[in-house]
Short mmCIF file of C-alpha atoms and ligand atoms in Angstrom, two decimals:
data_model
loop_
_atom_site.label_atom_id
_atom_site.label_comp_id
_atom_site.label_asym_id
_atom_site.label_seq_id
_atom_site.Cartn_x
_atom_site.Cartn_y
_atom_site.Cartn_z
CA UNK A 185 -33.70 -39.87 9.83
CA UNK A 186 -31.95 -38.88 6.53
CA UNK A 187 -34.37 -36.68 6.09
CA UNK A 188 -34.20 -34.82 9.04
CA UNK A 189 -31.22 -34.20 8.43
CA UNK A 190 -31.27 -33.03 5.37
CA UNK A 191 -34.41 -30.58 6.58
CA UNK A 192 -32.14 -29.56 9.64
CA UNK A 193 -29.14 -29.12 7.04
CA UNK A 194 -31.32 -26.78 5.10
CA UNK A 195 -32.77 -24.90 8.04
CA UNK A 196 -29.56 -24.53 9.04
CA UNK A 197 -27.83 -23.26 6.30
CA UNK A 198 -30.43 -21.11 4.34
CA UNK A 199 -30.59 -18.92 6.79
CA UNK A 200 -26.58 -18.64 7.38
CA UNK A 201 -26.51 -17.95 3.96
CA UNK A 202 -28.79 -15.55 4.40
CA UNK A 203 -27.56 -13.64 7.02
CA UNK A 204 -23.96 -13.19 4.86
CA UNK A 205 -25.86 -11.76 1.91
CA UNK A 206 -27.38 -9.05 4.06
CA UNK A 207 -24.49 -8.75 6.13
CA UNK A 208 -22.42 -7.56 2.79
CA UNK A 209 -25.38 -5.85 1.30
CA UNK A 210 -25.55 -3.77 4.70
CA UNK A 211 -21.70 -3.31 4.53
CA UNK A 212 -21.97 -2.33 0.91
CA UNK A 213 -24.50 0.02 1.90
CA UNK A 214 -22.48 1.49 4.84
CA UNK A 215 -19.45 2.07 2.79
CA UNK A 216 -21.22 4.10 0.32
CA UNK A 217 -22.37 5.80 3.20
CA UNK A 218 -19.40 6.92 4.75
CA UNK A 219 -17.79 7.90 1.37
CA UNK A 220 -20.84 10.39 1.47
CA UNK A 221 -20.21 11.79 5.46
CA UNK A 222 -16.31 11.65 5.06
CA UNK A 223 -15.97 8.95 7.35
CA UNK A 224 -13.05 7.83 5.56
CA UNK A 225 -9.51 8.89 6.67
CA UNK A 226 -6.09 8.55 5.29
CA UNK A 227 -3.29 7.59 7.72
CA UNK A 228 0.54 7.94 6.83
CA UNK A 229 3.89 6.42 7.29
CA UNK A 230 7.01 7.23 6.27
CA UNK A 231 9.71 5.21 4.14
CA UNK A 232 13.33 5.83 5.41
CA UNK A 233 16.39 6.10 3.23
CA UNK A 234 18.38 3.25 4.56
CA UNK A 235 21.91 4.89 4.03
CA UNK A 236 20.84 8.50 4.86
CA UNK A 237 17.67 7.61 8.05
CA UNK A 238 15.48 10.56 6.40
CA UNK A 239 12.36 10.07 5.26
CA UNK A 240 11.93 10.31 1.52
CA UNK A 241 8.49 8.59 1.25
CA UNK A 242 4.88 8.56 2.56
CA UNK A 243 2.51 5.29 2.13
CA UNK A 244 -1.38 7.01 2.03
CA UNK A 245 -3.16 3.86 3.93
CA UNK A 246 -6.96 3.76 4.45
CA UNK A 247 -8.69 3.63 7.50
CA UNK A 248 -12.74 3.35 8.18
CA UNK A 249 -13.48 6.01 11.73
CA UNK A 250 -17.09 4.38 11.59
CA UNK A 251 -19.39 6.32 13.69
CA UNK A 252 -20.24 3.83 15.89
CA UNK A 253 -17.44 0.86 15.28
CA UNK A 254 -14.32 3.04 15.34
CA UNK A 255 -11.39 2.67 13.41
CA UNK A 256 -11.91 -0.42 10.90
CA UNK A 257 -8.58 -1.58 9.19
CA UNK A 258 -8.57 -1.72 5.44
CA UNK A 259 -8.29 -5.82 5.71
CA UNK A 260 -12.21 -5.60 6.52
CA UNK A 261 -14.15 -3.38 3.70
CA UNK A 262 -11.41 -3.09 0.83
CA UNK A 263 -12.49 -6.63 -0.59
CA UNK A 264 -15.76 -5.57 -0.53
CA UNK A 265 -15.32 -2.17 -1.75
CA UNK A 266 -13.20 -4.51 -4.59
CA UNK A 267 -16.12 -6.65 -5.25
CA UNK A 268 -19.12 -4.19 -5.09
CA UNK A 269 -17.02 -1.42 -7.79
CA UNK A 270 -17.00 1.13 -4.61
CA UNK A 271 -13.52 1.20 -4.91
CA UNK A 272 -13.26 2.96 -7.85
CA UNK A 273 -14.95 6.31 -6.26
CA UNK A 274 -13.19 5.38 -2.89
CA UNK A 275 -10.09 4.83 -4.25
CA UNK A 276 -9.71 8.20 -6.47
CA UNK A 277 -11.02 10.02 -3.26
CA UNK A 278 -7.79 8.53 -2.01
CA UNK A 279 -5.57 9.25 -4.24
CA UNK A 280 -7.07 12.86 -4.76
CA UNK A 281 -6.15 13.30 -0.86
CA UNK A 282 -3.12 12.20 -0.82
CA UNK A 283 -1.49 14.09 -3.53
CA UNK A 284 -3.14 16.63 -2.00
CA UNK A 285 -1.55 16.41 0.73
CA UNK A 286 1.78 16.05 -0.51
CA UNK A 287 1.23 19.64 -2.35
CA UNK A 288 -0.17 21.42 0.84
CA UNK A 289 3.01 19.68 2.72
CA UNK A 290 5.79 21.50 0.05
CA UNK A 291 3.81 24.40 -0.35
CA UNK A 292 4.34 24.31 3.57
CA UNK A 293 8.18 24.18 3.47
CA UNK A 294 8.40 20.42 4.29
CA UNK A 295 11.45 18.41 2.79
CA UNK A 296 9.58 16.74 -0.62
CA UNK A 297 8.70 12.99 -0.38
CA UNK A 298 6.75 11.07 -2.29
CA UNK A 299 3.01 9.87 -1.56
CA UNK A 300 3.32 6.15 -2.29
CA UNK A 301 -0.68 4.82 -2.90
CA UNK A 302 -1.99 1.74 -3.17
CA UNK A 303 -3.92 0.40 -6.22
CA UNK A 304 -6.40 -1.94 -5.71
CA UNK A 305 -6.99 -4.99 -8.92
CA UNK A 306 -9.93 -3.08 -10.29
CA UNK A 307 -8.65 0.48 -10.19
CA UNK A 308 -5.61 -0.77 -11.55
CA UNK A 309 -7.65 -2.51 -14.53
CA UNK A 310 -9.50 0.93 -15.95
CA UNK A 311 -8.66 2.19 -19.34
CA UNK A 312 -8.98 5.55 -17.77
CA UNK A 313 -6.61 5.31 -15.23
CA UNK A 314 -4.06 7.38 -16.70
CA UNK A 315 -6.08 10.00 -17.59
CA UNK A 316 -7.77 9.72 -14.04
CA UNK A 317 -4.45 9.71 -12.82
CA UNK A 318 -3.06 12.38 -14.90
CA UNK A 319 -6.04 15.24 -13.68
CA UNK A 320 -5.69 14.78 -10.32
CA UNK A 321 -2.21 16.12 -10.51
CA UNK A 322 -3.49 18.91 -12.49
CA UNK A 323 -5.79 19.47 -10.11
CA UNK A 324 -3.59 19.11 -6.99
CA UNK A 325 -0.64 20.78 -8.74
CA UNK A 326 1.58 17.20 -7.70
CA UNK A 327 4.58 17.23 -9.17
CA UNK A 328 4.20 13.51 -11.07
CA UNK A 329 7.73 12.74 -9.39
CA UNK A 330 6.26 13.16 -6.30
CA UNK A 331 3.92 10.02 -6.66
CA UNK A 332 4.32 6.76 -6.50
CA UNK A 333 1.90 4.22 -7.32
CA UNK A 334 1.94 0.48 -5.66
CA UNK A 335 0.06 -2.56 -7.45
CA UNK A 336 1.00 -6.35 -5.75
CA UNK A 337 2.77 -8.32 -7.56
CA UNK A 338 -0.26 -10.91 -8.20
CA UNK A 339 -1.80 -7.75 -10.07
CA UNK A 340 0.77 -6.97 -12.02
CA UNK A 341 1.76 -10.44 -13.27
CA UNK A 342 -2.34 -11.06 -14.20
CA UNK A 343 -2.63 -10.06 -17.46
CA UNK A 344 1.43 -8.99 -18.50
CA UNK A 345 0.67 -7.10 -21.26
CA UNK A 346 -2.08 -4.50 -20.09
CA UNK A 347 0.12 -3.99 -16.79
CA UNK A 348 3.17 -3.41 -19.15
CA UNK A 349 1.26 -1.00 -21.61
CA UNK A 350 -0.42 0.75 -18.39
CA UNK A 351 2.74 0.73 -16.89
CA UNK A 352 4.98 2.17 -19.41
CA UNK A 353 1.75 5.17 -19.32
CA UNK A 354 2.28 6.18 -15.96
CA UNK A 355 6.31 6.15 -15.90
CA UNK A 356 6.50 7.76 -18.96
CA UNK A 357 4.61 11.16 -16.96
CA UNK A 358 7.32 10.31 -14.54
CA UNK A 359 5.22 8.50 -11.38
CA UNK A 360 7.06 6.39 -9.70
CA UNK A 361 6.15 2.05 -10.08
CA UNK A 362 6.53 0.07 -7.06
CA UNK A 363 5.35 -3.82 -6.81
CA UNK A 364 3.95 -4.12 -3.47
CA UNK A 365 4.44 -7.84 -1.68
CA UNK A 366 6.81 -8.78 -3.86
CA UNK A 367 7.59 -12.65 -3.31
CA UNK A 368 4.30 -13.47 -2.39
CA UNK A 369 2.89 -13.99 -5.76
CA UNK A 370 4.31 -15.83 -8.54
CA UNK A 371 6.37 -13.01 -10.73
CA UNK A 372 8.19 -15.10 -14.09
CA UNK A 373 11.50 -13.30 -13.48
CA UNK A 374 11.16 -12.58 -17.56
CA UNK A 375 8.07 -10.45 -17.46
CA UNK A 376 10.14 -8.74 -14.11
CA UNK A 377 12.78 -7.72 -16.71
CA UNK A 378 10.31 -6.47 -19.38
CA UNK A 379 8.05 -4.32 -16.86
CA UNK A 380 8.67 -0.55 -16.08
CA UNK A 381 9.07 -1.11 -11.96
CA UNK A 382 11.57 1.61 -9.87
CA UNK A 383 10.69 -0.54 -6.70
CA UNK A 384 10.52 -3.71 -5.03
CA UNK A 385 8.68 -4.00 -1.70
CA UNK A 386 9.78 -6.97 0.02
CA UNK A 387 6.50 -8.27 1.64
CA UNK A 388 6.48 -8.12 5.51
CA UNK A 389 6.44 -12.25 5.75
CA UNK A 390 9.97 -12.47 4.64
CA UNK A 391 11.49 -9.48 7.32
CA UNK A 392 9.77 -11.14 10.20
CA UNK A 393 12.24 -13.96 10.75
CA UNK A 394 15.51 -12.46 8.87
CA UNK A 395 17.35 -12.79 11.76
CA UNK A 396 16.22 -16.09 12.97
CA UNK A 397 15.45 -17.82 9.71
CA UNK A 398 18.20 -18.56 7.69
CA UNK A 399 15.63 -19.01 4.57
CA UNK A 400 14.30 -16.21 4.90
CA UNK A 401 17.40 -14.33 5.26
CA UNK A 402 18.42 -15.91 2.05
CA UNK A 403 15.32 -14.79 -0.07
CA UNK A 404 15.75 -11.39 1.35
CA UNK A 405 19.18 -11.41 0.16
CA UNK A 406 18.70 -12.61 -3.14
CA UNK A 407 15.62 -10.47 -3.83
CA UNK A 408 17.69 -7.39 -3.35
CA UNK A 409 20.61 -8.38 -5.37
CA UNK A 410 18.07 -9.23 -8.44
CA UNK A 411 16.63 -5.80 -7.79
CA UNK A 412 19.43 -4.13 -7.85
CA UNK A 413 20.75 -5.90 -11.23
CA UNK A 414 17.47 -5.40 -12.99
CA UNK A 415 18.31 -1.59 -11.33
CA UNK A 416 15.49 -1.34 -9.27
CA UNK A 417 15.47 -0.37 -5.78
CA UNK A 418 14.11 -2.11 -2.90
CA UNK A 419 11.99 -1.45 0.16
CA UNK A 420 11.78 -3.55 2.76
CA UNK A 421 8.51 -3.64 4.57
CA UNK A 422 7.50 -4.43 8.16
CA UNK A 423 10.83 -3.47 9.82
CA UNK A 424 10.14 -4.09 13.72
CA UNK A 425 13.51 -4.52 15.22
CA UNK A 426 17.13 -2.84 15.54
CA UNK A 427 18.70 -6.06 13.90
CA UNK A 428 16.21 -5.95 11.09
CA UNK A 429 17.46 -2.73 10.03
CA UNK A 430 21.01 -3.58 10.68
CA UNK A 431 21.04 -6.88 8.27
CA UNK A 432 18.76 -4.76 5.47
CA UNK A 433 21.40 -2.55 5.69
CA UNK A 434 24.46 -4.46 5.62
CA UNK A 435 22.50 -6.17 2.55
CA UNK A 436 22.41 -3.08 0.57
CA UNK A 437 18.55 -2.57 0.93
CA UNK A 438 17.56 1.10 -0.18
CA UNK A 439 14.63 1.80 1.88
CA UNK A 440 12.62 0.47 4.91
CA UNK A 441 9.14 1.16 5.92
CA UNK A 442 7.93 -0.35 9.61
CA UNK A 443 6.91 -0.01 13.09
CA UNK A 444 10.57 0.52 14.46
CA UNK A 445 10.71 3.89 13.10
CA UNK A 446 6.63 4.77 13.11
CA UNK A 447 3.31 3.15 12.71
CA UNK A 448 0.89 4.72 10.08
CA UNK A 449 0.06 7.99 11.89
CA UNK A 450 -3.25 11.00 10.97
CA UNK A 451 -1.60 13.62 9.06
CA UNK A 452 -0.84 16.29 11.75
CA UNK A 453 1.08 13.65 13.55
CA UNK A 454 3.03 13.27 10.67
CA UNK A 455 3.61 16.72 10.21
CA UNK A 456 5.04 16.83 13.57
CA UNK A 457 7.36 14.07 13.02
CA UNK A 458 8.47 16.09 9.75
CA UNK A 459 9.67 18.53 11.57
CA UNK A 460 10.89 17.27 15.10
CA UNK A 461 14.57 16.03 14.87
CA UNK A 462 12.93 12.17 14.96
CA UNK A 463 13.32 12.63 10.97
CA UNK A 464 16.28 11.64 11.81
CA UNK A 465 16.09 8.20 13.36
CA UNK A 466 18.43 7.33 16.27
CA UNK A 467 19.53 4.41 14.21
CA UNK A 468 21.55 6.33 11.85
CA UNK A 469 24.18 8.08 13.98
CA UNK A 470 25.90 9.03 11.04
CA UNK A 471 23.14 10.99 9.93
CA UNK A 472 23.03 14.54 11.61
CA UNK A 473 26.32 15.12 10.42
CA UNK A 474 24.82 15.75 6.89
CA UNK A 475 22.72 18.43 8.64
P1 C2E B 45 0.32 -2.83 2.16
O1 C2E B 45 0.13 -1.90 1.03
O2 C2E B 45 1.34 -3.90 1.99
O3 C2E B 45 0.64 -1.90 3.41
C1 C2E B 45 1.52 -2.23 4.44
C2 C2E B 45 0.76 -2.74 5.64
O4 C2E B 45 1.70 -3.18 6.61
C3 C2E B 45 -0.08 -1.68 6.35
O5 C2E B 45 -1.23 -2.32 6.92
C4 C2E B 45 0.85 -1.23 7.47
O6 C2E B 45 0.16 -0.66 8.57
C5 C2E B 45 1.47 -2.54 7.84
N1 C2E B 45 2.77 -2.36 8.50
C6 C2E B 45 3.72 -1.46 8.21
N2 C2E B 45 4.81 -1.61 8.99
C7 C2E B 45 4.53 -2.65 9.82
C8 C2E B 45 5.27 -3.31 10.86
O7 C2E B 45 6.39 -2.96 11.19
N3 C2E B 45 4.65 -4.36 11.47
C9 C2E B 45 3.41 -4.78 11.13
N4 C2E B 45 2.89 -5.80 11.80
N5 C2E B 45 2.70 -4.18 10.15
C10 C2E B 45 3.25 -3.14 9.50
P2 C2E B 45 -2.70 -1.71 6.74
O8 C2E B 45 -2.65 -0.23 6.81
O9 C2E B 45 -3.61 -2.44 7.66
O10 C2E B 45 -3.06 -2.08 5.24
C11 C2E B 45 -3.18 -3.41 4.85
C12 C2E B 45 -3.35 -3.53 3.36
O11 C2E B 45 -4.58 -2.95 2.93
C13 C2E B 45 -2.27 -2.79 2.58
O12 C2E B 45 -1.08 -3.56 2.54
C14 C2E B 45 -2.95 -2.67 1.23
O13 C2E B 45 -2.88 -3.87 0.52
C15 C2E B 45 -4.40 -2.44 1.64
N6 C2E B 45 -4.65 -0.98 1.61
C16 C2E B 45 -4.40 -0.05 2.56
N7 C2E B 45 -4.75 1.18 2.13
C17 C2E B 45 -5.22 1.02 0.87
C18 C2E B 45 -5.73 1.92 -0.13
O14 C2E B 45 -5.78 3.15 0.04
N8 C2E B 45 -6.12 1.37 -1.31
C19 C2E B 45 -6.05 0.03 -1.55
N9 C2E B 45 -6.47 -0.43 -2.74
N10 C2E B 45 -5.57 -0.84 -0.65
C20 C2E B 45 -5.15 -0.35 0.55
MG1 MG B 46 1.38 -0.83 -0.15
MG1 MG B 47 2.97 -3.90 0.99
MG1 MG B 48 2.51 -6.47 2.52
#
């Protein structure tokens, strides 16, 4: 009996096992793939000054139009693309658009903003980062102040001293340092103090329930006061409701980034947005006055 159970056990499982192997070799595959047909596209949304309701950021957020699968969210190939190394030519592709972008959208006449992108663990950890980072602005003619680059906090607090000598790099040509998810890793508040950060990005867990959660309200709270003394500013991220933005407001946060104002939108929809009157949102009443 044990032993049919052990046979069924291994029939059973070998082939599982199997099946995941060539399920991420064949996604592996496919990603290379569509970094080769431009199946990759770069959707955008905008980070609001909280005191003035006009847009003075851009987050550059990846999205997968497979052929055949449609849009695939960055949730389901950018741990793979981590794992396999593909996310070192994905990601400068990325970052190469985006600042890109930003150029062709000032060169256009658009208000300047920056072009906040994302860093994944292993593009972050390349010696040549700088340098990579440095010619694509030469290249795109990006004004450095006009970037902004995101790691999570978990990346940043891995290995302290490479992320503070890699850190102090990029400021020092004037990018812009934001910790993405902040409060969702383990940051010792001492290394906080010693790194080169501009911004905090409250993760989206904490905004959910600000107004019903009287913890979460608290963190929020406090996170943006210890911001502000270690005189960084502070994004809140995930902002879905009218009260949301009132309380992140009435706390002092700087910016907010959510559905309430926009999702992530294709570029041309953003360009429409930049220059309809919506840059204004009708939360900020205030705000056309400065016109
Ligand atoms: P993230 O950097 O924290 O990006 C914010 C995520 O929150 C985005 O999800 C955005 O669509 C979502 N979001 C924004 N406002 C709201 C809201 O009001 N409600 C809700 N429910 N969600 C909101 P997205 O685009 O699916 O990206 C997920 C994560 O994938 C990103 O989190 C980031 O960690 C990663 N990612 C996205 N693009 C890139 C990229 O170009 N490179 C790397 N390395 N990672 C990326
Ligand atoms: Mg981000
Ligand atoms: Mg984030
Ligand atoms: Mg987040």
């Amino acid at each position: 009996q044990a032993k049919d159970l052990g046979k069924n056990n291994y029939q059973f499982y070998e082939p599982n096992m199997k099946d995941r192997i060539s399920q991420r070799l064949a996604l592996e595959h496919s990603i290379r793939r569509g970094l080769e047909q431009g199946e990759f596209v770069i959707y955008y949304q905008p980070l609001l000054d909280l005191s003035t309701g006009k847009i003075v950021g851009i987050e550059a957020l990846i999205r997968w139009n497979h052929p055949r699968k449609g849009l695939i969210s960055p949730a389901e190939f950018i741990p793979v693309a981590e794992e396999t190394g593909l996310i070192i030519p994905l990601g400068e592709w990325i970052l190469r658009s985006a600042c890109k972008r930003n150029k062709v959208w000032q060169d256009n006449g658009y208000p300047p903003m920056r072009m906040a992108v994302n860093l994944s663990a292993r593009q972050f950890q390349q010696q040549k980062l700088v340098k990579k980072v440095a010619r694509i602005l030469e290249e795109t003619g990006l004004d450095p102040r006009w970037l902004e680059l995101e790691i999570t906090e978990s990346i940043a607090m891995k290995d302290v001293e490479f992320t503070s000598k890699m850190l102090f790099e990029l400021q020092k040509m004037g990018i812009t340092i934001a910790i993405d998810d902040f409060g969702t890793g383990y940051s010792s508040l001492s290394y906080l103090k010693r790194l080169p950060i501009d911004i905090l990005k409250i993760d989206r867990s904490f905004i959910r329930d600000i107004i019903s959660d009287p913890d979460d309200a608290s963190i929020v709270k406090t996170i943006i006061i210890l911001a502000h003394n270690l005189k960084m500013k502070v994004t809140a991220e995930g902002v879905e409701t009218q009260e949301q933005l009132n309380y992140l407001r009435q706390q002092g946060c700087d910016e907010i980034q959510g559905y309430l104002f926009s999702k992530p939108l294709p570029g041309e929809e953003i360009e429409a947005l930049l220059s309809s009157s919506s840059l204004y949102h009708k939360s900020f009443p205030s705000s056309n006055q400065n016109l």
